[in-house]
Coordinates of C-alpha atoms and ligand atoms in Angstrom, one line a residue:
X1 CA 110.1 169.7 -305.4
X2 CA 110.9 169.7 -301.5
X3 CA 113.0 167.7 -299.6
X4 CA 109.9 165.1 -298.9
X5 CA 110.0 164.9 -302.4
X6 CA 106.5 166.2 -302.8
X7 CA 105.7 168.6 -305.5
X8 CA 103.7 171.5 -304.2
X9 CA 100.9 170.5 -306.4
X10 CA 100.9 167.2 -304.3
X11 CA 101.2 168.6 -301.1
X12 CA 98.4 170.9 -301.8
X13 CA 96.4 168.2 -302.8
X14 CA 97.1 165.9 -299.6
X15 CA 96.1 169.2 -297.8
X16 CA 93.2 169.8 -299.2
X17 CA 91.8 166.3 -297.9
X18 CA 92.2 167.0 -294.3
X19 CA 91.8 170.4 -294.4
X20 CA 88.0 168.9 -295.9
X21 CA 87.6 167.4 -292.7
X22 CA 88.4 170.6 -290.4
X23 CA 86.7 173.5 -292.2
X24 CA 83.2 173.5 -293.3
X25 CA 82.0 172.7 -296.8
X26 CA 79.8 175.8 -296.6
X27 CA 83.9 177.7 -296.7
X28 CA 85.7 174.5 -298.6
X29 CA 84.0 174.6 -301.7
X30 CA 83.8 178.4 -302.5
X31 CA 86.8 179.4 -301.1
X32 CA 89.2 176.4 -300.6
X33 CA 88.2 174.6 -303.6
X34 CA 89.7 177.4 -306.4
X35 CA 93.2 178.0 -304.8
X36 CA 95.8 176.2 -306.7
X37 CA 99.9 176.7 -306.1
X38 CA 101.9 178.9 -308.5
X39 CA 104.2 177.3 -310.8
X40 CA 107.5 177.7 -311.1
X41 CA 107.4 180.4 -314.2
X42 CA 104.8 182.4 -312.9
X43 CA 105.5 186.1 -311.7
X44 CA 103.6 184.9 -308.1
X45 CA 106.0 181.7 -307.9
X46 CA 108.8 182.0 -305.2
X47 CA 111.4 179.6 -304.5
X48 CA 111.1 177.9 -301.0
X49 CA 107.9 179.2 -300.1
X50 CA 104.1 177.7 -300.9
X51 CA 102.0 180.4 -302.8
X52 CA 98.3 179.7 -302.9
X53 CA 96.7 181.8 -305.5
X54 CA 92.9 182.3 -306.3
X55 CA 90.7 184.6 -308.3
X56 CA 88.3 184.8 -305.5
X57 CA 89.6 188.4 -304.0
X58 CA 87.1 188.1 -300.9
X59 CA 87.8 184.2 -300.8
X60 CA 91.7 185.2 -300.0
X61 CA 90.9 188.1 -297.5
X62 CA 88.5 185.7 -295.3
X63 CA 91.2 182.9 -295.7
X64 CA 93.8 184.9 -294.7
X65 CA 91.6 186.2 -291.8
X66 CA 90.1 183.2 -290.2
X67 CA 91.7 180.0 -291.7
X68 CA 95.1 180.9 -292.2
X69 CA 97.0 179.3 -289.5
X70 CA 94.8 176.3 -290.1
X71 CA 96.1 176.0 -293.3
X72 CA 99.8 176.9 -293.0
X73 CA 99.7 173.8 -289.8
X74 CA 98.4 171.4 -292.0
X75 CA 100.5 172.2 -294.9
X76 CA 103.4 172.2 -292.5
X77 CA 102.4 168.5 -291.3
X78 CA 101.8 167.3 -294.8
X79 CA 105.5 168.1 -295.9
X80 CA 107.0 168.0 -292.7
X81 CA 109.1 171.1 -292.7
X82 CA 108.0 174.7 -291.6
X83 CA 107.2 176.0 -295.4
X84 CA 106.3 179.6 -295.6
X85 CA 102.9 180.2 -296.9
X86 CA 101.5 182.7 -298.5
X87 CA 97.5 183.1 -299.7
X88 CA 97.1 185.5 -302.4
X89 CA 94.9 187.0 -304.7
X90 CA 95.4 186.6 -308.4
X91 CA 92.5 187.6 -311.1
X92 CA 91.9 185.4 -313.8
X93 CA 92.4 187.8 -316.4
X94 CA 95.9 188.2 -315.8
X95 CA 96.4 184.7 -317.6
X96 CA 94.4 185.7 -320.3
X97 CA 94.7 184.0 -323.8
X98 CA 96.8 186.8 -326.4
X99 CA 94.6 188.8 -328.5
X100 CA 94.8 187.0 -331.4
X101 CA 93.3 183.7 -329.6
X102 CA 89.8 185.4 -328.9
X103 CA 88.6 185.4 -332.2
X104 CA 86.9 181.9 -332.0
X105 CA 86.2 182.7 -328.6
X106 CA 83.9 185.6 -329.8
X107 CA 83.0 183.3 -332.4
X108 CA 81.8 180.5 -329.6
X109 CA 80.3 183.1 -327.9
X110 CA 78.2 184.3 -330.8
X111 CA 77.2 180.4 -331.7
X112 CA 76.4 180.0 -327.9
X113 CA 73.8 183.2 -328.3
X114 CA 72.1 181.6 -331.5
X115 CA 71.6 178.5 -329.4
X116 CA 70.4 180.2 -326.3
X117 CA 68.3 182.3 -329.0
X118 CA 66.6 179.2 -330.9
X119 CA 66.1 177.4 -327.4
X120 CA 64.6 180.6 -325.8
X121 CA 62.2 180.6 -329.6
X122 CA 61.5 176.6 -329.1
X123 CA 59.6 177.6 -325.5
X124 CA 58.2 180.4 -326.5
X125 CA 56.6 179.2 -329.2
X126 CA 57.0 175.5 -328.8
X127 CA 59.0 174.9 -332.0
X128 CA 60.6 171.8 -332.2
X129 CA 64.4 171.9 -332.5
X130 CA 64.5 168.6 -334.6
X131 CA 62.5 170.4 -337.7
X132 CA 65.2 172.3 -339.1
X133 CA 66.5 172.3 -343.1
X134 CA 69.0 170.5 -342.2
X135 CA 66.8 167.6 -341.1
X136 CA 64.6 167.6 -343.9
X137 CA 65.4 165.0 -346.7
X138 CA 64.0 166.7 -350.1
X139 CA 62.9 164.6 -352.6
X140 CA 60.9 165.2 -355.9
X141 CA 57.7 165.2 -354.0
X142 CA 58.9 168.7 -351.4
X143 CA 61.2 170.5 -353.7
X144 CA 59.2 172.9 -354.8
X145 CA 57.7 173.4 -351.3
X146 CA 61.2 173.2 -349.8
X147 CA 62.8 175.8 -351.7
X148 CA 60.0 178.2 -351.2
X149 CA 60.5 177.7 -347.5
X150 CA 64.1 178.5 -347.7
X151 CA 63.2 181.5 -350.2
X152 CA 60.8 182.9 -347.5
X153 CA 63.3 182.0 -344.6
X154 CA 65.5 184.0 -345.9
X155 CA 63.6 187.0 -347.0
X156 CA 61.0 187.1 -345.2
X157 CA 57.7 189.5 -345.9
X158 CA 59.5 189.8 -349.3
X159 CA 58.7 187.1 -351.6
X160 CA 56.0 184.7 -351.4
X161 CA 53.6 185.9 -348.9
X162 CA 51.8 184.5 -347.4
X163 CA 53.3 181.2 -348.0
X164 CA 50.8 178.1 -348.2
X165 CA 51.9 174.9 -347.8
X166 CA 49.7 171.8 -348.3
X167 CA 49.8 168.1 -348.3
X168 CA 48.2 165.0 -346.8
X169 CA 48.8 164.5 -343.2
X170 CA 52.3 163.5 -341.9
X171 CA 54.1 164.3 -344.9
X172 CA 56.2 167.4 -343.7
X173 CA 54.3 170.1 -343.7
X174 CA 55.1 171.4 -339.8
X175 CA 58.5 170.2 -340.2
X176 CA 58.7 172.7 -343.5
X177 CA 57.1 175.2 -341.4
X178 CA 58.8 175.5 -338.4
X179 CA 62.3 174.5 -340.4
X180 CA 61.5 178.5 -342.0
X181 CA 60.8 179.6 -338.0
X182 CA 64.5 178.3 -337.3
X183 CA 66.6 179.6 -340.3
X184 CA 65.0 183.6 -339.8
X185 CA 65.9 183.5 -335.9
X186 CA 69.4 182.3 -337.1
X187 CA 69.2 184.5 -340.0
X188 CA 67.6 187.8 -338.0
X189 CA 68.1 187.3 -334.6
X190 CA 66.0 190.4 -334.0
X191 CA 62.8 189.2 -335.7
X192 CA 60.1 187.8 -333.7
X193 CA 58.6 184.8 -334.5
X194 CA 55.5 183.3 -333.5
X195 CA 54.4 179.6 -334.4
X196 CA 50.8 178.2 -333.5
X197 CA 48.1 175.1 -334.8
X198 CA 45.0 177.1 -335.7
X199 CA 43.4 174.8 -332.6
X200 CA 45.4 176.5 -330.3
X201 CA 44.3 180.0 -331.9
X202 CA 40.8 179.3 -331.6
X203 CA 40.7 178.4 -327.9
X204 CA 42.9 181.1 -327.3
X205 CA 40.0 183.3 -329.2
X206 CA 37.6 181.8 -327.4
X207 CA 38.9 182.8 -323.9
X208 CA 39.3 186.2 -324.4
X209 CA 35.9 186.6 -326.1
X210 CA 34.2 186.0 -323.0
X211 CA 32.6 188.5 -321.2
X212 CA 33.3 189.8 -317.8
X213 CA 35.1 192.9 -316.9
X214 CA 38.5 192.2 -318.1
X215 CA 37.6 191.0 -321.5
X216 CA 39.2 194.1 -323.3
X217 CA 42.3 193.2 -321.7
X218 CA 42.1 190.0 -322.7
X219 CA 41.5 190.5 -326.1
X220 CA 44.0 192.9 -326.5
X221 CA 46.6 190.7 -325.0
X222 CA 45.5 188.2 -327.4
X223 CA 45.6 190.4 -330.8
X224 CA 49.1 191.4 -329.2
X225 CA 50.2 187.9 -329.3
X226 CA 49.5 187.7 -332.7
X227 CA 49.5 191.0 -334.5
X228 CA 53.2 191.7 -332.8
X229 CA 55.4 189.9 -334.5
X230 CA 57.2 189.7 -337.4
X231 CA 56.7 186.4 -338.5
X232 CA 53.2 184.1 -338.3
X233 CA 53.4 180.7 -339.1
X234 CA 50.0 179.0 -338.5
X235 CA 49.9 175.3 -339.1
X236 CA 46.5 173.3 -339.6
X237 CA 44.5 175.5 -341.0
X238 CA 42.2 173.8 -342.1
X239 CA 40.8 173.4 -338.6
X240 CA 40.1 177.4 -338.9
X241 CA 37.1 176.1 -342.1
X242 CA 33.9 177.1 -341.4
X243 CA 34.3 178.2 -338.0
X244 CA 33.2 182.3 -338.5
X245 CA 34.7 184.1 -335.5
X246 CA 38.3 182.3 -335.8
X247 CA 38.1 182.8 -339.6
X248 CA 37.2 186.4 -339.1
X249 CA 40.0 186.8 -337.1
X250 CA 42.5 185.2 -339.3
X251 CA 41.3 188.1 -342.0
X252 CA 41.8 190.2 -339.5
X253 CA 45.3 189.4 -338.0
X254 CA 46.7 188.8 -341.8
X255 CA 45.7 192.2 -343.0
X256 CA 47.2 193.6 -340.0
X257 CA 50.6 191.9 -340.6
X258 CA 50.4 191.6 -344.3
X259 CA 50.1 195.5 -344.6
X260 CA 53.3 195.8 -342.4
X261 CA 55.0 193.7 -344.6
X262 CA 55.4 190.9 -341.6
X263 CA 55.9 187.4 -343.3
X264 CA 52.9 184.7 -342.8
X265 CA 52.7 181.0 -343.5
X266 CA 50.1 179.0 -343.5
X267 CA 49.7 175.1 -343.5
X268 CA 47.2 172.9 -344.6
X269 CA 46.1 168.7 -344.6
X270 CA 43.5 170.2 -347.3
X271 CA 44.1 172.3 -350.3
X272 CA 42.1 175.2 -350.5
X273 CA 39.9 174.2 -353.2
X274 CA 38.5 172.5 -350.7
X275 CA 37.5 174.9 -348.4
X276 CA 33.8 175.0 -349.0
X277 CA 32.6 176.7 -346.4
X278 CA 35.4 179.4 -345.9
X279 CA 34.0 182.9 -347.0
X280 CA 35.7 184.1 -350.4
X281 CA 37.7 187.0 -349.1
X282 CA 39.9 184.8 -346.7
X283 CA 40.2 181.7 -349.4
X284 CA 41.9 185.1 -351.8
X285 CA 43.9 185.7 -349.0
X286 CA 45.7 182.4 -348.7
X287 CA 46.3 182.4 -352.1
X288 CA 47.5 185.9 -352.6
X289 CA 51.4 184.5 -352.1
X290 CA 52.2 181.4 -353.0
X291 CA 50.4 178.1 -352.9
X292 CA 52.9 174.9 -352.5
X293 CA 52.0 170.9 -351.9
X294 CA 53.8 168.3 -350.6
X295 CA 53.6 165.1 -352.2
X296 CA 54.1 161.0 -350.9
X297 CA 57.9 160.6 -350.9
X298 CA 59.0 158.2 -353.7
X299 CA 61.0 155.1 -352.5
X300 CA 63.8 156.6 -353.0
X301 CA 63.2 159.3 -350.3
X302 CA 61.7 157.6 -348.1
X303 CA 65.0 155.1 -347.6
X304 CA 66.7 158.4 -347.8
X305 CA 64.5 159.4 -344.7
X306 CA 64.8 156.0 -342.8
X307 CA 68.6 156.5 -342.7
X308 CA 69.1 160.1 -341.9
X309 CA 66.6 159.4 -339.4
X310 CA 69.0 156.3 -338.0
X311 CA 72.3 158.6 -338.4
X312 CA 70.7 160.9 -336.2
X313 CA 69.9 158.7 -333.5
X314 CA 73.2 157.2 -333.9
X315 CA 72.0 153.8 -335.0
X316 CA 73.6 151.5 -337.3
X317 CA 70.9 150.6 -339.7
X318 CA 71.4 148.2 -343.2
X319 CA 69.8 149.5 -346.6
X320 CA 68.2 146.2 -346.2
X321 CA 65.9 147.1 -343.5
X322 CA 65.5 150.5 -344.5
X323 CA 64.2 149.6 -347.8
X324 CA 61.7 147.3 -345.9
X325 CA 60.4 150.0 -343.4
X326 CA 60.2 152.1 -347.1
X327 CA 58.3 149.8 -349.0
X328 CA 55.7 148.4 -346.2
X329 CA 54.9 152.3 -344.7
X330 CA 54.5 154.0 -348.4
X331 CA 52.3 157.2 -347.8
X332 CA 53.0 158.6 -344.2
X333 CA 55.9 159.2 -343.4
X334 CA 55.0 160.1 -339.8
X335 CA 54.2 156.4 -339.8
X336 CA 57.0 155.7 -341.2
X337 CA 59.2 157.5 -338.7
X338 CA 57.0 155.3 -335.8
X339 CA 57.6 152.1 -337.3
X340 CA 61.8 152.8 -337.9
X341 CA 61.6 154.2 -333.9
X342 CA 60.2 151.2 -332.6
X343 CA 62.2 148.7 -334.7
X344 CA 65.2 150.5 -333.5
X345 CA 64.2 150.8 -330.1
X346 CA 63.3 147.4 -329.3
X347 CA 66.4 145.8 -331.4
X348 CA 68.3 148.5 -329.2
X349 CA 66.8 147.2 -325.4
X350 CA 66.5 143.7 -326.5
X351 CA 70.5 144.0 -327.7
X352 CA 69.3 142.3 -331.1
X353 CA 70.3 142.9 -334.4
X354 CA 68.1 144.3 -336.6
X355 CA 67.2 142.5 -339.3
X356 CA 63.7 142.5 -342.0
X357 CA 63.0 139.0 -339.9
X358 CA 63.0 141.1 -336.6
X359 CA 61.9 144.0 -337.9
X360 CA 58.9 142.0 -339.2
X361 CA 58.2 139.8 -336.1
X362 CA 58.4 143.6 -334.0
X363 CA 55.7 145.3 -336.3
X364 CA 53.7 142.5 -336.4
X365 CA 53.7 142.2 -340.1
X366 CA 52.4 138.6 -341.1
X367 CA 53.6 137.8 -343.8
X368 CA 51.5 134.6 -344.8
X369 CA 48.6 137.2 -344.3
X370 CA 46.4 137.9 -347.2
X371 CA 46.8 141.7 -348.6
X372 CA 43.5 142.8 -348.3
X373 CA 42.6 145.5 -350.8
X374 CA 39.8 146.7 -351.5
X375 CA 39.0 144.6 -354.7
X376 CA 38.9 141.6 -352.3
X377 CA 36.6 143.2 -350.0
X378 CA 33.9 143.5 -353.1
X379 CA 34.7 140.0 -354.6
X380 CA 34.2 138.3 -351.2
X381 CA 30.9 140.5 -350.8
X382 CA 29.9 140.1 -354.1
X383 CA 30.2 136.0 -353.5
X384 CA 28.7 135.8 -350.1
X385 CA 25.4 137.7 -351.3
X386 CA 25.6 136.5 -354.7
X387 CA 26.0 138.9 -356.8
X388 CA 28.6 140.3 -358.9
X389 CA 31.3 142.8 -358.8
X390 CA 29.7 144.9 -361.6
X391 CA 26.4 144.6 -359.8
X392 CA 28.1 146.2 -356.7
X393 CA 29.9 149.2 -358.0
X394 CA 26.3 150.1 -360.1
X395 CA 23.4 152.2 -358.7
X396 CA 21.3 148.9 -358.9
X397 CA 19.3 149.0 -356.0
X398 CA 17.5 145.6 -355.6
X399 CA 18.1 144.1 -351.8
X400 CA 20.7 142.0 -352.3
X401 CA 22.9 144.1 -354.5
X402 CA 22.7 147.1 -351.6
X403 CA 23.4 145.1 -349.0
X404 CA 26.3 143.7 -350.5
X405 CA 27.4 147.3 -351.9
X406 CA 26.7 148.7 -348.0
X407 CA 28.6 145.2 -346.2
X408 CA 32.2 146.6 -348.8
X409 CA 32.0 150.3 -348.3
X410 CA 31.5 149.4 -344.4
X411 CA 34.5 146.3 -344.6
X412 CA 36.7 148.9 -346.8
X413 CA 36.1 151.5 -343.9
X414 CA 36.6 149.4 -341.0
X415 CA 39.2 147.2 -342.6
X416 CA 41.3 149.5 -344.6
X417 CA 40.6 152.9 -342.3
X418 CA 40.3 154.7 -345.9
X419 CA 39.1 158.2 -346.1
X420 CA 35.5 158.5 -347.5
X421 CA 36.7 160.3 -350.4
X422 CA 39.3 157.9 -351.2
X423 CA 36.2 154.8 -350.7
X424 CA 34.1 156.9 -353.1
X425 CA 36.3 156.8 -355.6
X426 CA 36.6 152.8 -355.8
X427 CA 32.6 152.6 -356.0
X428 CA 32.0 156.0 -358.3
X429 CA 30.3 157.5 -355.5
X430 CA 30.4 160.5 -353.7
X431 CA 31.8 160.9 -350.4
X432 CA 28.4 162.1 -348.8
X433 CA 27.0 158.9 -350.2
X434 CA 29.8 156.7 -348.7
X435 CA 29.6 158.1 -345.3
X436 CA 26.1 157.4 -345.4
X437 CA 25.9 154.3 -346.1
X438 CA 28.5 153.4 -343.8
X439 CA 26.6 155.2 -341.2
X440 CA 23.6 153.6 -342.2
X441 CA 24.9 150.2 -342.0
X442 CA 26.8 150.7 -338.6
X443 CA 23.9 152.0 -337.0
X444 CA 21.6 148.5 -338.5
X445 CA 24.5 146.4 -337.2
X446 CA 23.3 147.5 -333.5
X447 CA 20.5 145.8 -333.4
X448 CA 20.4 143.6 -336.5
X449 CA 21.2 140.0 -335.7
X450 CA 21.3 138.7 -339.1
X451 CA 23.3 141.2 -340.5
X452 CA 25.7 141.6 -337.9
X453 CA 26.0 137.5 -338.5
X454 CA 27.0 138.0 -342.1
X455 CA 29.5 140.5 -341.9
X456 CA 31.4 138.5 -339.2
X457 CA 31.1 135.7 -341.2
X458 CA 32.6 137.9 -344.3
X459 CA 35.4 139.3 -341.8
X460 CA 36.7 135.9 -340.8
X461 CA 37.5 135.6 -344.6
X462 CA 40.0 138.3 -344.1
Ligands
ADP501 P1 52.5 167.0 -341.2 O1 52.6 168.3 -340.6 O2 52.5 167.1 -342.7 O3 51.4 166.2 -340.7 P2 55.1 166.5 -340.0 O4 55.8 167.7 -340.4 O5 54.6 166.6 -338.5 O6 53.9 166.2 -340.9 O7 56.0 165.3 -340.2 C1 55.8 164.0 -339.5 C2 57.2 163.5 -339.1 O8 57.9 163.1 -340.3 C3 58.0 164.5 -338.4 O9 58.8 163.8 -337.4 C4 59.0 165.0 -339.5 O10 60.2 165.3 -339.0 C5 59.1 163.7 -340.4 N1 59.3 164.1 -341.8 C6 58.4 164.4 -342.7 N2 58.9 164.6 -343.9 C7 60.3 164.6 -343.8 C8 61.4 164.7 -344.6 N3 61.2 165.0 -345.9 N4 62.6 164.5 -344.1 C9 62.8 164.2 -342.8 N5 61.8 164.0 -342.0 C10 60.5 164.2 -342.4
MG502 MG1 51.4 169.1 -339.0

């Protein structure tokens, strides 16, 4: 403390802002901007005199050189007494925490790489950094799928390979995948990793198939991208079914990595079973390792789901509501995730609380609203062309009963957006029959006044 009864710490503070006005930023903030006073206790800290210190070495030398007088005159004015200045250079390190103190800095440091690693893995292979293990709520229906992932993740090439992990669409399955990407960067740093939909591998094929003059380059960069890495995880496979030259060069790129030992994982909205038009040899491939499914979460899960979800995003959420976005969205949980980020977002802007009212009146879930299943659909058919229920799910083919069988399989379709498997199983028919009927009947309704007449007339019983 001087006799102004400023504190060095002050006056350098008050000098700072005019000495902003005199020098130029371009000099202020490098060079300025990191000198600080000694304290008193310092080895630097002299009694009666104002010691600037600063880690910058070539900061202090041009200070000293060009600004010094500048700065000792306006220190001098601030405190109003001719105090001796000096500008010095002090490194950093000299104030360097003890040794036993850089432990958890090493520690911080080696967290800091695993972060800058799993970021650096997100962009190259646009994995997303939400679909870890730690995100994923397990439940009866994933356990077996889940603990195969974290099996694989965490020796991978070793166990189960290649893993192949099924289920109906929005149900987990990239999540699972990419939560096994995550855990071996974090687990072996080293490893390469490479994540990609099958969609994405087929137009990259067909690129570098095409001719010209550098299509050997192309090629090779694109077997490069593929064949060198350690680990493959290649989601929607299905898309690969039937399509020769991409499945070809699946065979190929898994016997190249398989035989190196490199880890591959495959995902699926389709089991295999179902891969009719897939040749033989590559079907045996996929299931070589191990074949997993992911079932609809139970209630249970789902809620489960809702509120980690909620936690996550830092939303207060009551089991109330959860249990309500969990019992109306029971077999997606994709959807499920849409409807509890809406909800939330719009009680969130709108500053409302949440509640299964709002949550209702947000998803515009009428209530008073008839559940239309597809039972209903075939009794309101069978009453409009007057028939019966039995007479609809037969093979009977007099007019009347086909029209009103083709008028439900086209209302169940259009209605209910089922899956022509799932339609063929309420009217013991198969799917190729289904679709064509539907297609069949969607077609007539173009240009058929009458029929387009009755099943408007059917729909406004809905
Ligand atoms: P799929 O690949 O089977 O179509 P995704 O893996 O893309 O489905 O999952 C859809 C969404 O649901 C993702 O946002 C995912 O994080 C979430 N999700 C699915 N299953 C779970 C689960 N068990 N726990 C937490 N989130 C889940
Ligand atoms: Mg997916």
């Amino acid at each position: 403390m001087l006799n102004s009864g400023l504190s060095y710490d002050e006056i350098w503070e008050r000098s700072k802002e005019i000495l902003k006005e005199k020098i130029p930023n371009s000099t202020f903030e490098p060079w300025i901007m990191p000198v600080v006073p000694a304290k008193e206790g310092e080895d630097c800290y002299k009694k009666d005199c104002m010691v600037l210190k600063s880690d910058k070495s070539f900061g202090v030398s041009f200070l000293n050189q060009k600004y010094f007088h500048e700065i000792q005159n306006t220190i001098n004015s601030v405190c109003g007494v001719n105090l001796p200045v000096n500008i010095i250079f002090m490194p950093s390190d000299v104030k360097k925490a003890p040794k036993k103190k850089e432990k958890p800095a090493e520690h911080i440091v080696l967290m800091k790489e695993q972060i800058d690693n799993l970021k650096q893995m997100h962009s190259f292979c646009a994995l997303n950094l939400k679909y870890t293990f730690e995100n994923f709520v397990v439940g009866e229906n994933s356990l077996v799928a889940y603990n195969a992932a974290k099996q694989v993740s965490e020796a991978p090439g070793q166990k189960f390979n290649p893993l192949f992990i099924s289920g109906s669409v929005g149900i987990g399955k990239t999540h699972l995948m990419q939560a096994i990407g995550h855990n071996i960067l974090k687990n072996f740093p080293d490893l390469k990793v490479k994540y990609a939909k099958t969609e994405e591998f087929t137009n990259q094929l067909v690129d570098s198939c095409q001719k010209g003059q550098e299509s050997y380059q192309k090629m090779k960069k694109f077997r490069d991208r593929y064949r060198n890495v350690d680990v493959l995880l290649l989601d929607d496979i299905q898309f690969a079914e039937g399509k020769k030259r991409t499945e070809e060069e699946i065979f190929n790129t898994f016997d190249a990595l398989f035989h190196l030992g490199k880890q591959i994982v495959f995902a699926s909205d389709r089991p295999i079973s179902s891969f009719k038009n897939t040749p033989d040899r590559l079907k045996s491939r996929y299931e070589w390792g191990l074949s997993v499914d992911i079932l609809v979460p139970d209630f249970k899960t789902r809620v489960e789901i809702i509120e980690k979800h909620a936690l996550r995003s830092n939303f207060e959420i009551t089991r109330e509501v959860a249990e309500f976005l969990a019992e109306t969205f029971d077999n997606n949980v994709r959807e499920l995730e849409g409807a509890y980020n809406k909800v939330s977002a719009y009680a969130s802007i709108k500053g409302v609380e949440l509640t299964v009212e709002s949550a209702k009146e947000i998803l515009g879930i009428d209530e008073n609203a008839k559940k239309i299943t597809p039972e209903i659909i075939i009794e309101e058919c069978a009453k409009y062309y007057n028939v019966t229920k039995k007479d609809i799910l037969s093979t009977a083919r007099a007019k009347e009963i086909k029209e009103a069988r083709q008028s439900a399989i086209y209302l169940t379709r259009e209605l209910l957006n089922l899956s022509f498997p799932a339609i063929g199983e309420i009217f013991n028919k198969n799917h190729t029959t289904i679709l064509y009927s539907y297609e069949k009947l969607k077609k007539e309704l173009v240009f058929n006044k009458a029929l387009q007449s009755s099943i408007s007339e059917i729909e406004k019983l809905f």
